[in-house]
Amino acid sequence: KFLKGEIVEKSSTITQIDNISLGEFYVISKNPDLDAKLEVGTTVKAEHSLTGDWVGVENAIGLNTDLLRDGQIIESLQYNKELFPRATVGMRADGSFVLMTIDGRQPLKNAHGTTFVETAALLQELGCVEGYNLDGGGSVTSIIRDANGELQVMNMPSDGSERSLGNTILVVMREHNIEATNVSTRGFNIEHTAPIVNGTIQNLRVKLDGGEYQTAVDNKVVFDGLKKDTTYNVYYTYEILDDSGRVIKSPGNTMKVSTLGAGVPELRNFRITKATGDSVTFRYRIDTDDETEIIKYYIQYGDKAYDLEELNSTVTIGGLKAETEYEFKLVVEYRYQGQDRVLTSETLTQTTGQSSGGSGGGCGGSATALYLGLVSVVAAGAFVVLKRKH
């Protein structure tokens, strides 16, 4: 944590600091060696870090009373005979924790509350070796978010409803960074796009309505051959391998993903047809409609781009290094509904000097199969129309 600013004033006579303005801070030092260095106009950065038991602490909360220590109820708690609602935290030996609320002050609802000793005994029964009473009374509230995303009060606050609180403990789901990517008219990918905090995502499994779960390869599941301009329900599960080696299974998750409609280019074909010692030849095809607004399209390799002039053609990229592995992508930049977008093919990998047919999907087989399927559908439709005319 740090503050950074420029010195605008120095004083050796200030005894009290009041009314500090926003964006203003003071550096106080008794070190005479700093005096000559801290002249007006000098930019300084004041930085500090926590030490001792506080190293690595990101969040902290105050408490009222210790209840358990090393698995034993603290003897001095015997003095407390009052029954109160309680908000407590307990820690187990394995590092897991318990959040427990106890209702009270509502005898007609059979909610009387507990003493300190009774509260400690309940935490002990739940396997806790350390236990703490945060507070007791009308502030005791337990809230969860249900499957529909709505917040629900789980206990019976003794004031009759929730009230404003000075502090709370929040248990939140970490950002999993599982998103829909490369959305096109005929498909999309579901993939883990970025690292998470304190662990890694593994065993990502995804399915669409009525389908079967597919396991991610390289953190990605690809769906193609879908309908244009259609919304799909996506279901997915995953595991988190945390930094301690523990595996945490996520509950089922859902998201909605819509394929794009008219005005979006489609990559029908992108494959390598020939490779020599210093060149690679590609066959590609980009389909558009009357509403498509293409900005530019090119084949990207490394930090270079080979600009294309035709939507359906064969090109050769020369001047490559011999016996070197290259990765190629077909990239189309276009404008859709007022927004600039990028459509990218799968990666093709090719080593110069070797025969063509490197790894990577491109838009070869799958695109060709989809194209033939469309021809079949159109032909069948034409046959029906002709038959009806007879």
mmCIF file of C-alpha atoms in Angstrom:
data_model
loop_
_atom_site.group_PDB
_atom_site.id
_atom_site.type_symbol
_atom_site.label_atom_id
_atom_site.label_comp_id
_atom_site.label_asym_id
_atom_site.label_seq_id
_atom_site.Cartn_x
_atom_site.Cartn_y
_atom_site.Cartn_z
ATOM 1 C CA LYS A 1 0.000 0.000 0.000
ATOM 2 C CA PHE A 2 1.406 3.410 -0.855
ATOM 3 C CA LEU A 3 0.736 7.112 -1.271
ATOM 4 C CA LYS A 4 2.465 9.186 -3.912
ATOM 5 C CA GLY A 5 2.582 12.965 -4.295
ATOM 6 C CA GLU A 6 4.624 16.148 -4.579
ATOM 7 C CA ILE A 7 5.802 18.111 -1.523
ATOM 8 C CA VAL A 8 4.113 21.533 -1.530
ATOM 9 C CA GLU A 9 5.000 22.702 1.982
ATOM 10 C CA LYS A 10 7.433 21.904 4.834
ATOM 11 C CA SER A 11 7.086 22.817 8.507
ATOM 12 C CA SER A 12 8.885 22.035 11.761
ATOM 13 C CA THR A 13 6.344 23.756 14.011
ATOM 14 C CA ILE A 14 3.064 21.944 13.288
ATOM 15 C CA THR A 15 1.629 20.360 16.449
ATOM 16 C CA GLN A 16 -1.806 19.396 15.149
ATOM 17 C CA ILE A 17 -3.207 18.477 11.734
ATOM 18 C CA ASP A 18 -6.875 19.206 10.981
ATOM 19 C CA ASN A 19 -9.140 19.261 7.935
ATOM 20 C CA ILE A 20 -7.058 17.201 5.529
ATOM 21 C CA SER A 21 -8.334 17.755 1.979
ATOM 22 C CA LEU A 22 -9.093 14.956 -0.475
ATOM 23 C CA GLY A 23 -5.890 13.937 -2.248
ATOM 24 C CA GLU A 24 -3.661 15.479 0.436
ATOM 25 C CA PHE A 25 -1.434 13.644 2.920
ATOM 26 C CA TYR A 26 1.338 14.406 5.408
ATOM 27 C CA VAL A 27 4.703 12.706 5.943
ATOM 28 C CA ILE A 28 5.926 12.988 9.542
ATOM 29 C CA SER A 29 9.549 12.108 10.304
ATOM 30 C CA LYS A 30 12.126 12.741 13.038
ATOM 31 C CA ASN A 31 14.998 11.599 10.820
ATOM 32 C CA PRO A 32 17.313 14.619 10.196
ATOM 33 C CA ASP A 33 18.957 12.864 7.248
ATOM 34 C CA LEU A 34 15.685 13.130 5.319
ATOM 35 C CA ASP A 35 15.296 16.862 5.826
ATOM 36 C CA ALA A 36 17.613 17.891 2.997
ATOM 37 C CA LYS A 37 16.082 15.348 0.636
ATOM 38 C CA LEU A 38 12.460 16.297 1.261
ATOM 39 C CA GLU A 39 12.499 19.697 -0.413
ATOM 40 C CA VAL A 40 9.411 21.427 -1.795
ATOM 41 C CA GLY A 41 8.729 20.154 -5.311
ATOM 42 C CA THR A 42 10.126 16.686 -4.614
ATOM 43 C CA THR A 43 7.921 13.727 -5.542
ATOM 44 C CA VAL A 44 7.736 11.154 -2.748
ATOM 45 C CA LYS A 45 6.171 7.739 -2.417
ATOM 46 C CA ALA A 46 5.210 6.635 1.095
ATOM 47 C CA GLU A 47 4.808 2.863 1.301
ATOM 48 C CA HIS A 48 4.150 0.478 4.179
ATOM 49 C CA SER A 49 3.554 -3.223 4.736
ATOM 50 C CA LEU A 50 2.233 -5.288 7.630
ATOM 51 C CA THR A 51 4.674 -7.242 9.794
ATOM 52 C CA GLY A 52 4.602 -10.053 12.340
ATOM 53 C CA ASP A 53 1.347 -11.989 12.662
ATOM 54 C CA TRP A 54 -0.332 -9.582 10.229
ATOM 55 C CA VAL A 55 1.803 -10.520 7.219
ATOM 56 C CA GLY A 56 -0.471 -11.723 4.410
ATOM 57 C CA VAL A 57 -3.685 -10.614 6.120
ATOM 58 C CA GLU A 58 -6.101 -9.212 3.528
ATOM 59 C CA ASN A 59 -9.248 -8.872 5.639
ATOM 60 C CA ALA A 60 -9.852 -8.626 9.394
ATOM 61 C CA ILE A 61 -12.906 -8.318 11.640
ATOM 62 C CA GLY A 62 -13.316 -7.561 15.338
ATOM 63 C CA LEU A 63 -14.908 -9.942 17.840
ATOM 64 C CA ASN A 64 -16.536 -9.787 21.247
ATOM 65 C CA THR A 65 -15.317 -12.864 23.133
ATOM 66 C CA ASP A 66 -13.139 -15.956 22.664
ATOM 67 C CA LEU A 67 -15.223 -19.115 23.197
ATOM 68 C CA LEU A 68 -12.926 -22.048 22.335
ATOM 69 C CA ARG A 69 -9.160 -22.355 22.504
ATOM 70 C CA ASP A 70 -7.323 -25.533 21.454
ATOM 71 C CA GLY A 71 -10.637 -27.372 21.445
ATOM 72 C CA GLN A 72 -11.481 -26.487 25.046
ATOM 73 C CA ILE A 73 -14.211 -24.205 26.372
ATOM 74 C CA ILE A 74 -12.637 -21.201 28.088
ATOM 75 C CA GLU A 75 -13.360 -21.463 31.834
ATOM 76 C CA SER A 76 -13.814 -17.738 32.407
ATOM 77 C CA LEU A 77 -17.012 -17.845 30.332
ATOM 78 C CA GLN A 78 -18.916 -19.305 33.276
ATOM 79 C CA TYR A 79 -19.792 -15.807 34.488
ATOM 80 C CA ASN A 80 -22.091 -15.243 31.500
ATOM 81 C CA LYS A 81 -25.581 -16.561 32.267
ATOM 82 C CA GLU A 82 -27.592 -14.378 29.872
ATOM 83 C CA LEU A 83 -29.401 -15.843 26.893
ATOM 84 C CA PHE A 84 -28.724 -13.847 23.737
ATOM 85 C CA PRO A 85 -28.898 -14.242 19.961
ATOM 86 C CA ARG A 86 -25.360 -15.065 18.836
ATOM 87 C CA ALA A 87 -23.240 -14.556 15.712
ATOM 88 C CA THR A 88 -20.231 -16.869 15.900
ATOM 89 C CA VAL A 89 -17.276 -18.164 13.914
ATOM 90 C CA GLY A 90 -15.573 -21.494 14.539
ATOM 91 C CA MET A 91 -12.402 -22.940 13.020
ATOM 92 C CA ARG A 92 -11.762 -26.670 12.622
ATOM 93 C CA ALA A 93 -8.355 -28.320 12.784
ATOM 94 C CA ASP A 94 -8.318 -28.861 9.006
ATOM 95 C CA GLY A 95 -8.676 -25.118 8.369
ATOM 96 C CA SER A 96 -12.352 -25.203 7.438
ATOM 97 C CA PHE A 97 -14.674 -22.892 9.297
ATOM 98 C CA VAL A 98 -18.208 -22.708 10.670
ATOM 99 C CA LEU A 99 -20.463 -19.652 10.585
ATOM 100 C CA MET A 100 -23.251 -20.143 13.131
ATOM 101 C CA THR A 101 -26.111 -17.847 14.101
ATOM 102 C CA ILE A 102 -28.384 -18.545 17.065
ATOM 103 C CA ASP A 103 -31.783 -16.885 17.370
ATOM 104 C CA GLY A 104 -32.994 -15.486 20.678
ATOM 105 C CA ARG A 105 -35.244 -13.046 22.560
ATOM 106 C CA GLN A 106 -38.291 -14.608 20.884
ATOM 107 C CA PRO A 107 -39.768 -17.088 23.396
ATOM 108 C CA LEU A 108 -43.077 -17.333 21.525
ATOM 109 C CA LYS A 109 -41.108 -18.724 18.580
ATOM 110 C CA ASN A 110 -39.113 -21.028 20.880
ATOM 111 C CA ALA A 111 -35.971 -18.956 20.188
ATOM 112 C CA HIS A 112 -34.415 -18.174 23.578
ATOM 113 C CA GLY A 113 -30.731 -17.706 22.718
ATOM 114 C CA THR A 114 -27.681 -19.205 24.459
ATOM 115 C CA THR A 115 -25.065 -18.354 27.059
ATOM 116 C CA PHE A 116 -21.369 -18.157 26.168
ATOM 117 C CA VAL A 117 -20.751 -21.684 27.471
ATOM 118 C CA GLU A 118 -23.707 -23.121 25.546
ATOM 119 C CA THR A 119 -22.540 -21.368 22.395
ATOM 120 C CA ALA A 120 -19.010 -22.731 22.850
ATOM 121 C CA ALA A 121 -20.388 -26.242 23.393
ATOM 122 C CA LEU A 122 -22.333 -26.062 20.122
ATOM 123 C CA LEU A 123 -19.214 -25.029 18.209
ATOM 124 C CA GLN A 124 -17.299 -27.820 19.924
ATOM 125 C CA GLU A 125 -19.997 -30.297 18.852
ATOM 126 C CA LEU A 126 -19.518 -29.115 15.252
ATOM 127 C CA GLY A 127 -15.829 -30.044 15.410
ATOM 128 C CA CYS A 128 -14.371 -26.599 16.023
ATOM 129 C CA VAL A 129 -11.124 -26.156 17.943
ATOM 130 C CA GLU A 130 -11.243 -22.346 17.939
ATOM 131 C CA GLY A 131 -14.425 -20.353 18.453
ATOM 132 C CA TYR A 132 -15.367 -16.692 18.652
ATOM 133 C CA ASN A 133 -18.484 -14.733 19.554
ATOM 134 C CA LEU A 134 -18.722 -11.778 17.177
ATOM 135 C CA ASP A 135 -21.761 -10.132 18.727
ATOM 136 C CA GLY A 136 -25.170 -10.850 20.166
ATOM 137 C CA GLY A 137 -28.551 -9.212 19.885
ATOM 138 C CA GLY A 138 -30.604 -7.635 17.135
ATOM 139 C CA SER A 139 -27.660 -7.396 14.756
ATOM 140 C CA VAL A 140 -27.419 -11.197 14.398
ATOM 141 C CA THR A 141 -28.408 -11.945 10.803
ATOM 142 C CA SER A 142 -27.636 -14.758 8.363
ATOM 143 C CA ILE A 143 -28.289 -14.218 4.651
ATOM 144 C CA ILE A 144 -27.648 -16.412 1.601
ATOM 145 C CA ARG A 145 -28.213 -15.988 -2.113
ATOM 146 C CA ASP A 146 -30.582 -18.664 -3.426
ATOM 147 C CA ALA A 147 -30.478 -20.516 -6.750
ATOM 148 C CA ASN A 148 -32.389 -17.665 -8.412
ATOM 149 C CA GLY A 149 -29.868 -15.069 -7.270
ATOM 150 C CA GLU A 150 -32.171 -13.572 -4.623
ATOM 151 C CA LEU A 151 -30.943 -12.748 -1.095
ATOM 152 C CA GLN A 152 -32.828 -14.631 1.620
ATOM 153 C CA VAL A 153 -32.678 -14.066 5.403
ATOM 154 C CA MET A 154 -32.160 -17.502 6.962
ATOM 155 C CA ASN A 155 -32.611 -16.716 10.666
ATOM 156 C CA MET A 156 -35.120 -14.692 12.715
ATOM 157 C CA PRO A 157 -33.506 -11.360 13.711
ATOM 158 C CA SER A 158 -34.741 -10.446 17.186
ATOM 159 C CA ASP A 159 -35.574 -6.880 16.078
ATOM 160 C CA GLY A 160 -38.116 -8.326 13.644
ATOM 161 C CA SER A 161 -36.103 -7.524 10.518
ATOM 162 C CA GLU A 162 -32.588 -6.806 9.294
ATOM 163 C CA ARG A 163 -30.844 -3.635 10.394
ATOM 164 C CA SER A 164 -27.799 -1.632 9.387
ATOM 165 C CA LEU A 165 -24.527 -3.202 10.557
ATOM 166 C CA GLY A 166 -21.037 -1.888 11.103
ATOM 167 C CA ASN A 167 -19.315 -4.984 9.714
ATOM 168 C CA THR A 168 -20.126 -8.355 8.200
ATOM 169 C CA ILE A 169 -18.457 -11.528 7.001
ATOM 170 C CA LEU A 170 -19.068 -12.144 3.298
ATOM 171 C CA VAL A 171 -18.465 -15.560 1.734
ATOM 172 C CA VAL A 172 -18.467 -15.062 -2.024
ATOM 173 C CA MET A 173 -17.772 -17.242 -5.026
ATOM 174 C CA ARG A 174 -14.465 -16.397 -6.625
ATOM 175 C CA GLU A 175 -14.536 -15.197 -10.228
ATOM 176 C CA HIS A 176 -14.171 -18.370 -12.308
ATOM 177 C CA ASN A 177 -13.439 -16.613 -15.635
ATOM 178 C CA ILE A 178 -15.468 -19.153 -17.623
ATOM 179 C CA GLU A 179 -16.952 -17.303 -20.572
ATOM 180 C CA ALA A 180 -18.409 -17.634 -24.056
ATOM 181 C CA THR A 181 -15.798 -16.705 -26.677
ATOM 182 C CA ASN A 182 -15.507 -16.646 -30.465
ATOM 183 C CA VAL A 183 -19.286 -16.299 -30.815
ATOM 184 C CA SER A 184 -20.341 -16.536 -34.462
ATOM 185 C CA THR A 185 -23.476 -17.264 -36.460
ATOM 186 C CA ARG A 186 -22.953 -21.019 -36.236
ATOM 187 C CA GLY A 187 -21.309 -21.588 -32.869
ATOM 188 C CA PHE A 188 -19.257 -20.445 -29.902
ATOM 189 C CA ASN A 189 -16.666 -21.652 -27.417
ATOM 190 C CA ILE A 190 -17.017 -21.985 -23.655
ATOM 191 C CA GLU A 191 -13.609 -21.634 -22.070
ATOM 192 C CA HIS A 192 -11.652 -20.696 -18.990
ATOM 193 C CA THR A 193 -10.090 -17.438 -20.139
ATOM 194 C CA ALA A 194 -7.855 -16.249 -17.283
ATOM 195 C CA PRO A 195 -6.221 -17.487 -14.051
ATOM 196 C CA ILE A 196 -8.221 -17.387 -10.825
ATOM 197 C CA VAL A 197 -7.079 -16.315 -7.372
ATOM 198 C CA ASN A 198 -5.646 -19.038 -5.082
ATOM 199 C CA GLY A 199 -6.026 -22.063 -7.321
ATOM 200 C CA THR A 200 -6.637 -23.426 -10.800
ATOM 201 C CA ILE A 201 -9.727 -24.512 -12.740
ATOM 202 C CA GLN A 202 -9.818 -28.133 -13.867
ATOM 203 C CA ASN A 203 -12.263 -30.688 -15.302
ATOM 204 C CA LEU A 204 -14.499 -28.113 -17.000
ATOM 205 C CA ARG A 205 -17.543 -29.896 -18.486
ATOM 206 C CA VAL A 206 -20.162 -28.170 -20.645
ATOM 207 C CA LYS A 207 -23.411 -29.087 -22.395
ATOM 208 C CA LEU A 208 -26.279 -27.419 -24.246
ATOM 209 C CA ASP A 209 -30.028 -28.054 -23.887
ATOM 210 C CA GLY A 210 -30.748 -31.717 -24.549
ATOM 211 C CA GLY A 211 -27.099 -32.562 -25.128
ATOM 212 C CA GLU A 212 -24.452 -34.471 -23.219
ATOM 213 C CA TYR A 213 -21.603 -33.011 -21.204
ATOM 214 C CA GLN A 214 -18.340 -32.487 -23.080
ATOM 215 C CA THR A 215 -15.035 -32.247 -21.230
ATOM 216 C CA ALA A 216 -12.864 -29.262 -22.064
ATOM 217 C CA VAL A 217 -9.634 -29.730 -23.985
ATOM 218 C CA ASP A 218 -7.064 -27.024 -23.224
ATOM 219 C CA ASN A 219 -9.706 -25.339 -21.024
ATOM 220 C CA LYS A 220 -12.140 -25.019 -23.952
ATOM 221 C CA VAL A 221 -15.281 -26.705 -25.318
ATOM 222 C CA VAL A 222 -16.230 -25.881 -28.921
ATOM 223 C CA PHE A 223 -19.827 -25.906 -30.176
ATOM 224 C CA ASP A 224 -20.398 -25.559 -33.927
ATOM 225 C CA GLY A 225 -23.103 -26.346 -36.453
ATOM 226 C CA LEU A 226 -25.633 -24.355 -34.408
ATOM 227 C CA LYS A 227 -28.527 -22.214 -35.655
ATOM 228 C CA LYS A 228 -28.003 -18.590 -36.575
ATOM 229 C CA ASP A 229 -29.487 -15.888 -34.308
ATOM 230 C CA THR A 230 -30.531 -18.397 -31.602
ATOM 231 C CA THR A 231 -30.190 -18.313 -27.814
ATOM 232 C CA TYR A 232 -28.867 -21.460 -26.110
ATOM 233 C CA ASN A 233 -28.894 -22.469 -22.449
ATOM 234 C CA VAL A 234 -25.386 -23.555 -21.464
ATOM 235 C CA TYR A 235 -24.797 -25.790 -18.430
ATOM 236 C CA TYR A 236 -21.325 -26.288 -16.982
ATOM 237 C CA THR A 237 -19.484 -27.707 -13.987
ATOM 238 C CA TYR A 238 -15.853 -27.475 -12.936
ATOM 239 C CA GLU A 239 -13.435 -28.166 -10.102
ATOM 240 C CA ILE A 240 -11.065 -25.814 -8.301
ATOM 241 C CA LEU A 241 -7.699 -27.188 -7.228
ATOM 242 C CA ASP A 242 -6.711 -24.710 -4.525
ATOM 243 C CA ASP A 243 -3.191 -23.863 -3.454
ATOM 244 C CA SER A 244 -3.337 -26.357 -0.570
ATOM 245 C CA GLY A 245 -4.096 -29.251 -2.954
ATOM 246 C CA ARG A 246 -7.760 -29.488 -1.985
ATOM 247 C CA VAL A 247 -10.274 -30.144 -4.801
ATOM 248 C CA ILE A 248 -13.508 -28.137 -4.580
ATOM 249 C CA LYS A 249 -16.370 -29.173 -6.869
ATOM 250 C CA SER A 250 -18.614 -26.394 -8.104
ATOM 251 C CA PRO A 251 -22.392 -26.781 -8.207
ATOM 252 C CA GLY A 252 -24.106 -26.686 -11.591
ATOM 253 C CA ASN A 253 -23.869 -23.346 -13.363
ATOM 254 C CA THR A 254 -25.813 -21.892 -16.288
ATOM 255 C CA MET A 255 -25.451 -19.078 -18.789
ATOM 256 C CA LYS A 256 -27.280 -18.006 -21.932
ATOM 257 C CA VAL A 257 -25.356 -17.543 -25.178
ATOM 258 C CA SER A 258 -26.850 -16.251 -28.429
ATOM 259 C CA THR A 259 -25.379 -16.958 -31.843
ATOM 260 C CA LEU A 260 -25.086 -13.954 -34.120
ATOM 261 C CA GLY A 261 -27.501 -13.054 -36.901
ATOM 262 C CA ALA A 262 -27.320 -11.409 -40.329
ATOM 263 C CA GLY A 263 -24.334 -9.189 -40.964
ATOM 264 C CA VAL A 264 -21.741 -11.519 -39.485
ATOM 265 C CA PRO A 265 -19.060 -13.111 -41.700
ATOM 266 C CA GLU A 266 -18.520 -16.866 -41.509
ATOM 267 C CA LEU A 267 -15.237 -18.741 -41.893
ATOM 268 C CA ARG A 268 -16.121 -21.661 -44.147
ATOM 269 C CA ASN A 269 -12.664 -22.904 -44.971
ATOM 270 C CA PHE A 270 -9.109 -22.319 -43.803
ATOM 271 C CA ARG A 271 -6.497 -24.995 -44.410
ATOM 272 C CA ILE A 272 -2.914 -25.489 -45.505
ATOM 273 C CA THR A 273 -2.553 -27.046 -48.958
ATOM 274 C CA LYS A 274 1.217 -26.876 -49.461
ATOM 275 C CA ALA A 275 4.409 -26.125 -47.546
ATOM 276 C CA THR A 276 7.955 -25.651 -48.856
ATOM 277 C CA GLY A 277 11.222 -24.691 -47.232
ATOM 278 C CA ASP A 278 10.300 -21.008 -47.076
ATOM 279 C CA SER A 279 6.570 -20.743 -47.873
ATOM 280 C CA VAL A 280 3.110 -22.008 -46.905
ATOM 281 C CA THR A 281 0.036 -22.039 -49.173
ATOM 282 C CA PHE A 282 -3.501 -21.669 -47.808
ATOM 283 C CA ARG A 283 -7.018 -22.215 -49.096
ATOM 284 C CA TYR A 284 -9.619 -20.053 -47.367
ATOM 285 C CA ARG A 285 -13.213 -18.904 -47.768
ATOM 286 C CA ILE A 286 -15.117 -16.157 -45.942
ATOM 287 C CA ASP A 287 -18.898 -15.989 -46.456
ATOM 288 C CA THR A 288 -20.791 -12.704 -46.094
ATOM 289 C CA ASP A 289 -24.292 -11.355 -46.714
ATOM 290 C CA ASP A 290 -25.688 -8.001 -47.810
ATOM 291 C CA GLU A 291 -25.504 -6.636 -44.249
ATOM 292 C CA THR A 292 -21.896 -7.627 -43.581
ATOM 293 C CA GLU A 293 -19.515 -4.697 -43.049
ATOM 294 C CA ILE A 294 -15.957 -6.032 -43.169
ATOM 295 C CA ILE A 295 -13.130 -3.757 -42.046
ATOM 296 C CA LYS A 296 -10.214 -5.996 -43.063
ATOM 297 C CA TYR A 297 -9.150 -9.637 -43.113
ATOM 298 C CA TYR A 298 -5.740 -11.250 -42.963
ATOM 299 C CA ILE A 299 -3.678 -14.289 -41.965
ATOM 300 C CA GLN A 300 -1.818 -13.681 -38.727
ATOM 301 C CA TYR A 301 1.453 -15.431 -37.846
ATOM 302 C CA GLY A 302 3.593 -14.312 -34.937
ATOM 303 C CA ASP A 303 3.635 -10.514 -34.893
ATOM 304 C CA LYS A 304 3.013 -10.302 -38.659
ATOM 305 C CA ALA A 305 -0.145 -10.140 -40.758
ATOM 306 C CA TYR A 306 -0.635 -11.074 -44.422
ATOM 307 C CA ASP A 307 -3.453 -8.912 -45.805
ATOM 308 C CA LEU A 308 -5.997 -10.660 -48.031
ATOM 309 C CA GLU A 309 -7.789 -9.172 -51.034
ATOM 310 C CA GLU A 310 -10.373 -11.821 -51.934
ATOM 311 C CA LEU A 311 -13.030 -13.491 -49.761
ATOM 312 C CA ASN A 312 -12.542 -16.858 -51.452
ATOM 313 C CA SER A 313 -9.066 -17.650 -52.712
ATOM 314 C CA THR A 314 -5.718 -19.396 -52.388
ATOM 315 C CA VAL A 315 -2.656 -17.483 -51.187
ATOM 316 C CA THR A 316 0.993 -18.249 -50.516
ATOM 317 C CA ILE A 317 2.992 -16.612 -47.741
ATOM 318 C CA GLY A 318 6.694 -16.635 -48.610
ATOM 319 C CA GLY A 319 9.921 -15.436 -47.074
ATOM 320 C CA LEU A 320 9.590 -17.754 -44.080
ATOM 321 C CA LYS A 321 12.501 -19.292 -42.186
ATOM 322 C CA ALA A 322 13.357 -22.861 -43.143
ATOM 323 C CA GLU A 323 12.602 -25.689 -40.711
ATOM 324 C CA THR A 324 10.695 -23.348 -38.405
ATOM 325 C CA GLU A 325 7.325 -23.994 -36.786
ATOM 326 C CA TYR A 326 4.700 -21.323 -37.446
ATOM 327 C CA GLU A 327 1.190 -20.813 -36.121
ATOM 328 C CA PHE A 328 -1.359 -19.261 -38.481
ATOM 329 C CA LYS A 329 -4.831 -17.805 -37.870
ATOM 330 C CA LEU A 330 -7.390 -16.377 -40.275
ATOM 331 C CA VAL A 331 -8.672 -13.118 -38.765
ATOM 332 C CA VAL A 332 -11.662 -11.045 -39.917
ATOM 333 C CA GLU A 333 -12.316 -7.621 -38.416
ATOM 334 C CA TYR A 334 -15.871 -6.409 -39.008
ATOM 335 C CA ARG A 335 -18.565 -4.102 -37.674
ATOM 336 C CA TYR A 336 -21.765 -5.619 -36.232
ATOM 337 C CA GLN A 337 -24.624 -3.575 -34.788
ATOM 338 C CA GLY A 338 -22.369 -0.551 -34.444
ATOM 339 C CA GLN A 339 -19.568 -2.406 -32.656
ATOM 340 C CA ASP A 340 -16.185 -3.463 -34.015
ATOM 341 C CA ARG A 341 -15.681 -7.220 -33.649
ATOM 342 C CA VAL A 342 -13.045 -9.802 -34.502
ATOM 343 C CA LEU A 343 -13.661 -13.311 -35.854
ATOM 344 C CA THR A 344 -10.709 -15.688 -35.528
ATOM 345 C CA SER A 345 -10.185 -19.204 -36.851
ATOM 346 C CA GLU A 346 -8.615 -22.064 -34.969
ATOM 347 C CA THR A 347 -4.816 -22.150 -35.146
ATOM 348 C CA LEU A 348 -3.020 -24.033 -37.920
ATOM 349 C CA THR A 349 0.520 -25.179 -37.106
ATOM 350 C CA GLN A 350 3.060 -25.896 -39.842
ATOM 351 C CA THR A 351 6.813 -26.431 -39.953
ATOM 352 C CA THR A 352 8.422 -25.140 -43.144
ATOM 353 C CA GLY A 353 10.064 -27.840 -45.203
ATOM 354 C CA GLN A 354 7.610 -30.513 -44.035
ATOM 355 C CA SER A 355 4.566 -31.775 -45.890
ATOM 356 C CA SER A 356 1.323 -29.851 -45.321
ATOM 357 C CA GLY A 357 -1.380 -30.927 -42.918
ATOM 358 C CA GLY A 358 -0.076 -29.447 -39.681
ATOM 359 C CA SER A 359 -1.990 -29.569 -36.429
ATOM 360 C CA GLY A 360 -4.851 -27.252 -35.538
ATOM 361 C CA GLY A 361 -8.431 -27.249 -36.634
ATOM 362 C CA GLY A 362 -8.660 -24.160 -38.791
ATOM 363 C CA CYS A 363 -11.926 -24.210 -40.668
ATOM 364 C CA GLY A 364 -11.092 -27.187 -42.829
ATOM 365 C CA GLY A 365 -13.010 -30.402 -42.228
ATOM 366 C CA SER A 366 -15.762 -29.020 -40.046
ATOM 367 C CA ALA A 367 -16.415 -26.091 -42.360
ATOM 368 C CA THR A 368 -16.487 -28.307 -45.436
ATOM 369 C CA ALA A 369 -18.909 -30.727 -43.761
ATOM 370 C CA LEU A 370 -21.168 -27.869 -42.756
ATOM 371 C CA TYR A 371 -21.103 -26.479 -46.308
ATOM 372 C CA LEU A 372 -22.075 -29.852 -47.816
ATOM 373 C CA GLY A 373 -24.831 -30.200 -45.247
ATOM 374 C CA LEU A 374 -26.253 -26.865 -46.302
ATOM 375 C CA VAL A 375 -26.160 -27.917 -49.945
ATOM 376 C CA SER A 376 -28.116 -31.054 -49.051
ATOM 377 C CA VAL A 377 -30.746 -29.082 -47.183
ATOM 378 C CA VAL A 378 -31.174 -26.633 -50.056
ATOM 379 C CA ALA A 379 -31.421 -29.461 -52.569
ATOM 380 C CA ALA A 380 -34.063 -31.246 -50.491
ATOM 381 C CA GLY A 381 -36.027 -28.018 -50.184
ATOM 382 C CA ALA A 382 -35.900 -27.490 -53.938
ATOM 383 C CA PHE A 383 -37.117 -31.033 -54.515
ATOM 384 C CA VAL A 384 -40.159 -30.506 -52.306
ATOM 385 C CA VAL A 385 -41.064 -27.273 -54.075
ATOM 386 C CA LEU A 386 -40.769 -28.861 -57.500
ATOM 387 C CA LYS A 387 -42.848 -31.812 -56.408
ATOM 388 C CA ARG A 388 -45.630 -29.540 -55.169
ATOM 389 C CA LYS A 389 -45.743 -27.795 -58.565
ATOM 390 C CA HIS A 390 -46.559 -31.140 -60.154
#
